[in-house]
Short mmCIF file of C-alpha atoms and ligand atoms in Angstrom, two decimals:
data_model
loop_
_atom_site.label_atom_id
_atom_site.label_comp_id
_atom_site.label_asym_id
_atom_site.label_seq_id
_atom_site.Cartn_x
_atom_site.Cartn_y
_atom_site.Cartn_z
CA MET A 243 5.90 -8.91 -5.83
CA SER A 244 4.56 -5.49 -6.69
CA GLN A 245 7.18 -2.77 -7.16
CA GLN A 246 4.68 0.00 -6.37
CA THR A 247 6.05 2.85 -4.27
CA ILE A 248 4.66 2.77 -0.74
CA TYR A 249 3.39 5.93 0.90
CA TYR A 250 3.41 4.90 4.53
CA PHE A 251 0.96 6.77 6.77
CA ASP A 252 0.38 4.10 9.40
CA ASN A 253 3.19 4.71 11.87
CA ASN A 254 0.92 4.15 14.88
CA ALA A 255 0.42 0.56 13.70
CA THR A 256 4.11 -0.12 13.31
CA THR A 257 7.22 1.65 12.08
CA ARG A 258 9.94 0.89 9.59
CA VAL A 259 12.99 -0.61 11.33
CA ALA A 260 15.67 2.08 11.12
CA PRO A 261 18.76 1.02 9.12
CA GLU A 262 20.96 1.93 12.11
CA VAL A 263 18.88 -0.42 14.24
CA VAL A 264 19.24 -3.29 11.76
CA ASP A 265 23.01 -2.75 11.72
CA ALA A 266 23.17 -2.80 15.51
CA MET A 267 21.27 -6.08 15.88
CA ILE A 268 22.83 -8.17 13.11
CA PRO A 269 26.02 -9.11 15.02
CA PHE A 270 23.79 -10.69 17.67
CA LEU A 271 22.21 -12.96 15.07
CA ARG A 272 25.40 -13.84 13.19
CA GLU A 273 28.30 -13.98 15.65
CA GLN A 274 27.37 -13.09 19.21
CA TRP A 275 24.52 -15.56 19.57
CA GLY A 276 25.43 -16.87 23.03
CA ASN A 277 23.04 -17.05 25.96
CA PRO A 278 23.53 -13.95 28.14
CA SER A 279 22.99 -16.03 31.30
CA SER A 280 25.87 -18.41 30.51
CA THR A 281 28.85 -18.37 32.84
CA TYR A 282 31.55 -18.54 30.13
CA ASP A 283 32.94 -15.46 28.46
CA PHE A 284 31.13 -16.00 25.11
CA GLY A 285 27.80 -15.70 26.92
CA ARG A 286 28.88 -13.06 29.43
CA GLN A 287 29.95 -10.74 26.62
CA VAL A 288 26.45 -10.93 25.20
CA GLY A 289 25.09 -10.21 28.66
CA GLY A 290 27.15 -7.02 28.68
CA HIS A 291 25.33 -5.84 25.56
CA VAL A 292 21.97 -6.56 27.18
CA ASP A 293 23.07 -4.39 30.11
CA LYS A 294 24.10 -1.62 27.74
CA ALA A 295 20.74 -1.75 25.96
CA ARG A 296 18.95 -1.68 29.30
CA ALA A 297 20.83 1.48 30.22
CA ARG A 298 19.89 3.04 26.87
CA VAL A 299 16.16 2.35 27.16
CA ALA A 300 16.27 3.47 30.80
CA ALA A 301 17.77 6.77 29.62
CA LEU A 302 14.89 7.20 27.15
CA ILE A 303 12.43 7.37 30.05
CA ASN A 304 14.79 8.68 32.78
CA ALA A 305 14.58 5.45 34.75
CA GLU A 306 17.28 3.40 36.44
CA PRO A 307 18.36 0.33 34.42
CA ARG A 308 17.20 -1.97 37.25
CA GLU A 309 13.66 -0.58 36.88
CA ILE A 310 13.39 -1.99 33.33
CA VAL A 311 11.85 -5.40 32.66
CA PHE A 312 12.16 -6.50 29.03
CA THR A 313 8.98 -8.15 27.73
CA SER A 314 7.87 -9.47 24.35
CA CYS A 315 5.58 -6.55 23.46
CA GLY A 316 3.37 -3.74 24.72
CA THR A 317 0.51 -6.17 25.24
CA GLU A 318 2.57 -8.29 27.63
CA SER A 319 3.72 -5.16 29.48
CA ASN A 320 0.15 -3.95 30.02
CA ASN A 321 -1.10 -7.38 31.08
CA SER A 322 1.89 -7.80 33.43
CA ALA A 323 1.40 -4.49 35.24
CA ILE A 324 -2.28 -5.10 35.95
CA HIS A 325 -1.68 -8.74 36.84
CA SER A 326 1.07 -7.81 39.30
CA ALA A 327 -1.07 -5.20 41.05
CA LEU A 328 -3.85 -7.74 41.57
CA VAL A 329 -1.61 -10.59 42.70
CA THR A 330 0.42 -8.49 45.15
CA GLN A 331 -2.74 -7.01 46.72
CA PRO A 332 -5.14 -9.98 46.79
CA GLU A 333 -7.64 -8.11 48.96
CA LYS A 334 -8.13 -5.50 46.21
CA ARG A 335 -10.25 -6.70 43.30
CA HIS A 336 -11.10 -3.55 41.38
CA VAL A 337 -9.32 -2.08 38.33
CA LEU A 338 -9.96 1.44 37.05
CA THR A 339 -9.30 2.13 33.39
CA THR A 340 -10.91 3.93 30.43
CA ALA A 341 -13.19 2.90 27.60
CA VAL A 342 -10.66 4.01 24.97
CA GLU A 343 -7.63 1.91 25.91
CA HIS A 344 -5.91 -0.30 23.37
CA SER A 345 -7.17 -3.89 23.28
CA ALA A 346 -3.86 -4.81 24.98
CA ASN A 347 -5.46 -3.41 28.11
CA LEU A 348 -9.22 -3.60 27.40
CA LYS A 349 -9.35 -7.27 26.50
CA PHE A 350 -7.29 -8.19 29.56
CA CYS A 351 -9.67 -6.16 31.74
CA GLU A 352 -12.68 -7.83 30.11
CA TYR A 353 -11.08 -11.19 30.86
CA LEU A 354 -10.62 -10.11 34.49
CA THR A 355 -14.35 -9.39 34.82
CA LYS A 356 -14.97 -13.03 33.86
CA ARG A 357 -12.57 -14.08 36.63
CA GLY A 358 -14.55 -12.30 39.33
CA TYR A 359 -12.76 -8.93 39.35
CA THR A 360 -14.59 -5.63 38.90
CA VAL A 361 -13.41 -3.18 36.27
CA THR A 362 -14.62 0.38 35.73
CA PHE A 363 -14.19 1.65 32.16
CA LEU A 364 -14.30 5.43 32.46
CA PRO A 365 -16.07 7.36 29.69
CA VAL A 366 -14.42 10.17 27.71
CA THR A 367 -15.76 13.45 26.34
CA PRO A 368 -16.80 13.82 22.68
CA ASP A 369 -13.27 15.15 22.09
CA GLY A 370 -11.77 12.01 23.60
CA GLU A 371 -10.63 13.69 26.80
CA LEU A 372 -10.70 12.24 30.30
CA ASP A 373 -12.13 14.02 33.33
CA ALA A 374 -9.54 13.78 36.13
CA GLU A 375 -12.16 14.56 38.77
CA LEU A 376 -14.30 11.67 37.59
CA LEU A 377 -11.27 9.41 37.79
CA GLU A 378 -10.59 10.54 41.35
CA LYS A 379 -14.20 9.93 42.37
CA SER A 380 -14.13 6.47 40.80
CA ILE A 381 -11.22 5.21 42.92
CA ARG A 382 -12.57 2.76 45.50
CA PRO A 383 -11.06 1.34 48.70
CA ASP A 384 -10.57 -1.94 46.81
CA THR A 385 -8.99 -0.39 43.70
CA ALA A 386 -5.75 -2.28 43.05
CA ILE A 387 -4.55 -0.22 40.11
CA VAL A 388 -5.50 2.62 37.81
CA SER A 389 -4.37 1.94 34.25
CA VAL A 390 -4.74 4.80 31.77
CA MET A 391 -3.00 5.26 28.44
CA TRP A 392 -0.93 8.38 27.80
CA ALA A 393 -1.60 8.82 24.08
CA ASN A 394 -4.51 7.31 22.23
CA ASN A 395 -3.35 5.23 19.29
CA GLU A 396 -6.40 6.08 17.17
CA THR A 397 -6.82 9.81 17.74
CA GLY A 398 -3.48 10.84 19.27
CA VAL A 399 -5.34 12.57 22.12
CA LEU A 400 -3.22 12.81 25.28
CA PHE A 401 -4.45 12.13 28.79
CA PRO A 402 -3.02 14.21 31.69
CA VAL A 403 -1.00 11.31 33.02
CA ARG A 404 1.09 13.35 35.45
CA GLU A 405 -2.04 14.77 37.08
CA LEU A 406 -3.72 11.35 37.17
CA ALA A 407 -0.63 9.73 38.70
CA ALA A 408 -0.58 12.43 41.39
CA ILE A 409 -4.21 11.68 42.27
CA CYS A 410 -3.38 7.98 42.60
CA ARG A 411 -0.30 8.74 44.71
CA ARG A 412 -2.48 10.82 47.07
CA LYS A 413 -5.02 8.03 47.30
CA GLY A 414 -2.39 5.33 47.77
CA VAL A 415 -3.32 3.45 44.58
CA LEU A 416 -0.88 2.04 42.03
CA PHE A 417 -0.82 3.82 38.65
CA HIS A 418 0.12 2.32 35.29
CA THR A 419 0.31 4.10 31.96
CA ASP A 420 0.40 2.57 28.51
CA ALA A 421 2.90 4.92 26.85
CA VAL A 422 3.35 2.75 23.76
CA GLN A 423 2.56 5.57 21.32
CA THR A 424 4.78 8.22 22.91
CA PRO A 425 8.51 7.52 22.37
CA GLY A 426 10.14 9.90 19.93
CA LYS A 427 6.99 12.04 20.04
CA LEU A 428 6.85 13.16 23.68
CA LYS A 429 9.57 13.58 26.27
CA ILE A 430 9.14 10.70 28.71
CA ASP A 431 10.36 11.22 32.25
CA VAL A 432 9.09 8.64 34.72
CA ARG A 433 10.41 10.67 37.66
CA GLU A 434 8.45 13.71 36.59
CA LEU A 435 5.35 11.66 35.78
CA ASP A 436 5.73 9.74 39.03
CA VAL A 437 4.08 6.58 37.71
CA ASP A 438 4.50 3.10 39.20
CA PHE A 439 4.41 1.22 35.89
CA LEU A 440 4.87 2.31 32.26
CA SER A 441 4.65 0.19 29.08
CA LEU A 442 6.58 0.62 25.84
CA SER A 443 6.81 -1.42 22.64
CA ALA A 444 9.90 -1.25 20.43
CA HIS A 445 8.17 -1.65 17.07
CA LYS A 446 6.57 1.78 17.49
CA LEU A 447 10.00 3.41 17.57
CA HIS A 448 11.77 1.93 14.56
CA ALA A 449 12.91 -1.32 16.17
CA PRO A 450 11.60 -4.82 15.37
CA LYS A 451 8.39 -6.40 16.60
CA GLY A 452 8.58 -8.81 19.52
CA ILE A 453 10.25 -6.66 22.16
CA GLY A 454 8.79 -4.31 24.75
CA LEU A 455 9.44 -3.17 28.27
CA LEU A 456 7.69 -2.57 31.50
CA TYR A 457 9.07 0.10 33.80
CA VAL A 458 8.54 -0.90 37.42
CA LYS A 459 9.33 1.89 39.86
CA ARG A 460 11.93 0.93 42.44
CA GLY A 461 10.24 -0.20 45.64
CA VAL A 462 6.96 -1.19 43.96
CA LYS A 463 6.13 -4.84 44.62
CA TYR A 464 6.24 -6.90 41.46
CA GLN A 465 4.98 -10.39 40.72
CA PRO A 466 6.13 -11.78 37.35
CA TYR A 467 3.54 -12.62 34.72
CA ILE A 468 5.75 -15.14 32.92
CA ILE A 469 7.29 -17.50 35.40
CA GLY A 470 10.34 -19.53 34.48
CA GLY A 471 14.07 -18.98 34.72
CA GLY A 472 15.51 -16.19 36.80
CA GLN A 473 16.03 -13.82 33.89
CA GLU A 474 15.36 -10.09 34.30
CA ARG A 475 16.34 -10.42 37.99
CA GLY A 476 13.56 -12.92 38.48
CA ARG A 477 10.90 -10.64 37.01
CA ARG A 478 10.34 -12.26 33.61
CA GLY A 479 11.19 -15.84 32.75
CA GLY A 480 12.50 -16.73 29.30
CA THR A 481 15.89 -16.46 27.60
CA GLU A 482 16.43 -12.85 26.59
CA ASN A 483 15.70 -11.87 22.98
CA VAL A 484 19.18 -10.40 22.70
CA ALA A 485 19.18 -9.07 19.12
CA ASN A 486 15.84 -7.36 19.70
CA ILE A 487 16.94 -5.97 23.05
CA VAL A 488 20.05 -4.48 21.44
CA ALA A 489 17.84 -3.09 18.66
CA PHE A 490 15.53 -1.53 21.25
CA GLY A 491 18.53 0.15 22.90
CA GLN A 492 19.70 1.61 19.61
CA ALA A 493 16.18 2.76 18.71
CA ALA A 494 15.79 4.40 22.13
CA GLU A 495 18.81 6.58 21.44
CA LEU A 496 17.47 7.49 18.01
CA ALA A 497 14.09 8.36 19.52
CA VAL A 498 15.71 10.82 21.91
CA ALA A 499 17.79 12.36 19.12
CA ARG A 500 14.80 12.67 16.79
CA LEU A 501 12.34 14.10 19.30
CA PRO A 502 12.85 17.69 18.09
CA ASP A 503 12.34 16.64 14.44
CA GLU A 504 9.11 14.81 15.27
CA ASN A 505 7.82 17.86 17.11
CA THR A 506 8.67 20.38 14.41
CA ARG A 507 8.98 18.84 10.93
CA VAL A 508 6.63 15.86 11.42
CA ARG A 509 4.10 18.02 13.29
CA ALA A 510 4.17 20.54 10.44
CA LEU A 511 3.66 17.76 7.89
CA ARG A 512 0.75 16.34 9.89
CA ASP A 513 -0.84 19.78 10.18
CA ARG A 514 -0.40 20.42 6.47
CA LEU A 515 -1.99 17.09 5.66
CA GLU A 516 -4.86 17.59 8.10
CA GLU A 517 -5.58 21.16 7.08
CA GLY A 518 -5.32 20.21 3.41
CA ILE A 519 -7.93 17.49 3.91
CA LEU A 520 -10.29 19.53 6.10
CA ASP A 521 -10.11 22.57 3.78
CA GLY A 522 -10.18 20.61 0.55
CA ILE A 523 -12.79 17.93 1.16
CA PRO A 524 -16.32 19.01 2.08
CA GLY A 525 -17.95 16.93 4.82
CA SER A 526 -14.65 16.03 6.48
CA ALA A 527 -14.03 16.60 10.20
CA ARG A 528 -11.29 15.78 12.70
CA ASN A 529 -12.07 13.24 15.43
CA GLY A 530 -10.68 14.17 18.84
CA ALA A 531 -9.23 17.28 20.41
CA LYS A 532 -6.77 19.28 18.33
CA GLU A 533 -4.53 19.66 21.40
CA PRO A 534 -3.08 18.18 23.50
CA ARG A 535 -2.38 15.54 20.87
CA LEU A 536 0.51 13.52 19.47
CA PRO A 537 2.33 15.50 16.79
CA ASN A 538 1.98 12.74 14.18
CA THR A 539 -1.63 11.55 14.31
CA SER A 540 -4.73 12.63 12.47
CA ASN A 541 -8.11 10.90 12.59
CA ILE A 542 -10.68 12.18 10.12
CA ALA A 543 -14.33 11.37 9.40
CA PHE A 544 -15.70 11.65 5.85
CA GLU A 545 -19.44 12.10 5.72
CA GLY A 546 -21.24 9.65 3.49
CA VAL A 547 -18.44 7.17 2.86
CA GLU A 548 -17.23 3.95 4.47
CA ALA A 549 -13.63 3.82 5.71
CA GLU A 550 -13.29 0.37 4.16
CA GLY A 551 -13.76 1.83 0.68
CA ILE A 552 -11.41 4.74 1.32
CA LEU A 553 -8.67 2.43 2.59
CA MET A 554 -9.09 0.14 -0.42
CA LEU A 555 -8.69 2.97 -2.92
CA LEU A 556 -5.82 4.49 -0.93
CA ASP A 557 -4.17 1.08 -1.02
CA GLN A 558 -4.55 0.97 -4.80
CA ALA A 559 -2.66 4.26 -4.89
CA GLY A 560 0.07 2.78 -2.67
CA ILE A 561 -1.02 4.72 0.42
CA CYS A 562 -1.02 2.79 3.72
CA ALA A 563 -3.49 4.15 6.27
CA SER A 564 -5.94 2.53 8.64
CA SER A 565 -9.26 2.83 10.34
CA GLY A 566 -9.71 2.31 14.04
CA SER A 567 -12.03 -0.52 13.19
CA ALA A 568 -11.15 -4.10 13.90
CA CYS A 569 -11.82 -6.20 10.86
CA THR A 570 -13.46 -9.40 11.99
CA THR A 571 -14.83 -11.99 9.63
CA GLY A 572 -15.04 -9.45 6.84
CA SER A 573 -17.25 -6.98 8.70
CA LEU A 574 -15.93 -3.73 10.08
CA ASP A 575 -16.85 -3.07 13.70
CA PRO A 576 -17.01 0.62 14.45
CA SER A 577 -14.01 1.75 16.50
CA HIS A 578 -14.56 1.42 20.26
CA VAL A 579 -12.55 4.63 20.71
CA LEU A 580 -14.70 6.70 18.38
CA THR A 581 -17.95 5.24 19.69
CA ALA A 582 -16.83 6.03 23.27
CA MET A 583 -16.37 9.63 22.06
CA ALA A 584 -20.10 9.70 21.30
CA CYS A 585 -19.55 9.38 17.57
CA ASN A 586 -22.44 7.51 16.06
CA ALA A 587 -21.61 4.20 14.39
CA THR A 588 -21.92 5.76 10.92
CA ARG A 589 -19.33 8.42 11.66
CA ALA A 590 -17.08 5.88 13.35
CA ARG A 591 -17.30 3.69 10.23
CA SER A 592 -16.45 6.69 8.03
CA SER A 593 -13.21 7.57 9.79
CA ILE A 594 -9.62 6.88 8.91
CA ARG A 595 -6.35 7.40 10.75
CA LEU A 596 -3.26 8.83 9.13
CA SER A 597 -0.16 8.58 11.31
CA LEU A 598 3.13 10.04 10.17
CA GLY A 599 6.72 9.38 11.10
CA ILE A 600 10.28 10.53 10.66
CA TYR A 601 10.57 9.04 7.17
CA ASN A 602 7.58 10.92 5.72
CA THR A 603 8.29 13.76 3.32
CA GLU A 604 6.43 16.78 2.02
CA ALA A 605 6.15 15.13 -1.39
CA GLU A 606 4.35 12.18 0.23
CA VAL A 607 1.90 14.49 1.96
CA ASP A 608 1.26 16.19 -1.38
CA TYR A 609 0.65 12.80 -2.96
CA VAL A 610 -2.07 12.00 -0.40
CA LEU A 611 -3.61 15.46 -0.80
CA GLN A 612 -3.64 14.92 -4.54
CA HIS A 613 -5.39 11.53 -4.38
CA LEU A 614 -7.75 11.64 -1.40
CA PRO A 615 -10.29 14.22 -2.68
CA GLY A 616 -10.87 12.19 -5.83
CA ILE A 617 -11.24 8.98 -3.83
CA ILE A 618 -13.86 10.51 -1.53
CA ALA A 619 -15.74 12.05 -4.48
CA LYS A 620 -15.72 8.75 -6.34
CA LEU A 621 -17.04 6.82 -3.34
CA ARG A 622 -19.73 9.38 -2.65
CA ALA A 623 -20.86 9.22 -6.26
CA SER A 624 -20.91 5.44 -6.40
CA ALA A 625 -22.30 4.30 -3.07
CA PRO A 626 -23.83 7.01 -0.96
CA VAL A 627 -24.28 6.02 2.68
CA GLY A 628 -27.47 6.95 4.62
N1 PLP B 819 -0.89 0.00 23.47
C1 PLP B 819 -1.04 0.85 22.47
C2 PLP B 819 -1.51 2.24 22.76
C3 PLP B 819 -0.78 0.46 21.16
O1 PLP B 819 -0.96 1.33 20.15
C4 PLP B 819 -0.34 -0.86 20.93
C5 PLP B 819 -0.08 -1.33 19.55
O2 PLP B 819 -0.70 -0.91 18.61
C6 PLP B 819 -0.17 -1.72 22.02
C7 PLP B 819 -0.45 -1.25 23.29
C8 PLP B 819 0.27 -3.13 21.85
O3 PLP B 819 1.64 -3.22 21.58
P1 PLP B 819 2.24 -4.55 20.95
O4 PLP B 819 1.83 -4.58 19.52
O5 PLP B 819 3.71 -4.42 21.11
O6 PLP B 819 1.70 -5.68 21.74
#
């Protein structure tokens, strides 16, 4: 295996598992491997740790522990919220969402349209912002749920979730937000936001993949998506993924503790990186509004070059970044987020995302700033686009 140093700038894709989190979960793989639903003490003790983790993740979002349903990932959480709203209100067959959601929401909504439901995918402005008035006007008498992400994973642009939730409350419509990109970056307070459902995924906050949660506000009717045993108080069948749940709890505490760092040091690093690129590379431009935006995300278009080439040369230099494009059968589709922002396909195909995290350093930012201008110049010289 290559020993090359990795410069990791893809924290919106996934994050390094924090060493503290690994330490917290290992006992539940080695010694305390009992089933938390068992009646004997060996199992019950494990159940106690699941309860403790539930309280910790609840504290991250200012929820009550009983409002937390552990799931396998953010995708399951999003699917579950929308599914529940439709099943508990069978007379309502319309879903309102946006064109820039993660595929964890979009693809489920597209599937629903094939099952006879109607979905409205709201447009965004060229800066990736959502018009709250348009959302309000688009709510119909048969709207079962409004599902709108808080922070866009590609651009970092934030939607005014609190305002949108208030509109839905006034109109008597359920509101779900995909908050997967926000922990450790924004303060999350479900009481203040007043949402009915909220999705998180642990691998975005330095815990392992394969664990997520859905917040379900107390009093909101909920129909499970995965039906089986009575786990999660009957709201999600399947034996609990104990080690990952414990890891999620530990990571939730770290996320709260590191929030100030992410908003000062990481934000400053991101700004330095972004300004360094925009000032130093002609024909580069930011995609999406500068603010309000996640403190760690930068999405930049480079005129005359394909993202695929940039990412390849960055990779050769040990730099991990990504484009918003989904790579299917070797061809890069332009990002649905950037195209919804009225970027033309060429610009969308020329854009990359750099997303920072708590482990990034100034020296790493310097390294990218040192390499990227040469990479862009080389690509422009070798294969000019249109
Ligand atoms: N929602 C957003 C905004 C995301 O960025 C992601 C993952 O990239 C997901 C949902 C899906 O989460 P998971 O990978 O846990 O299914």
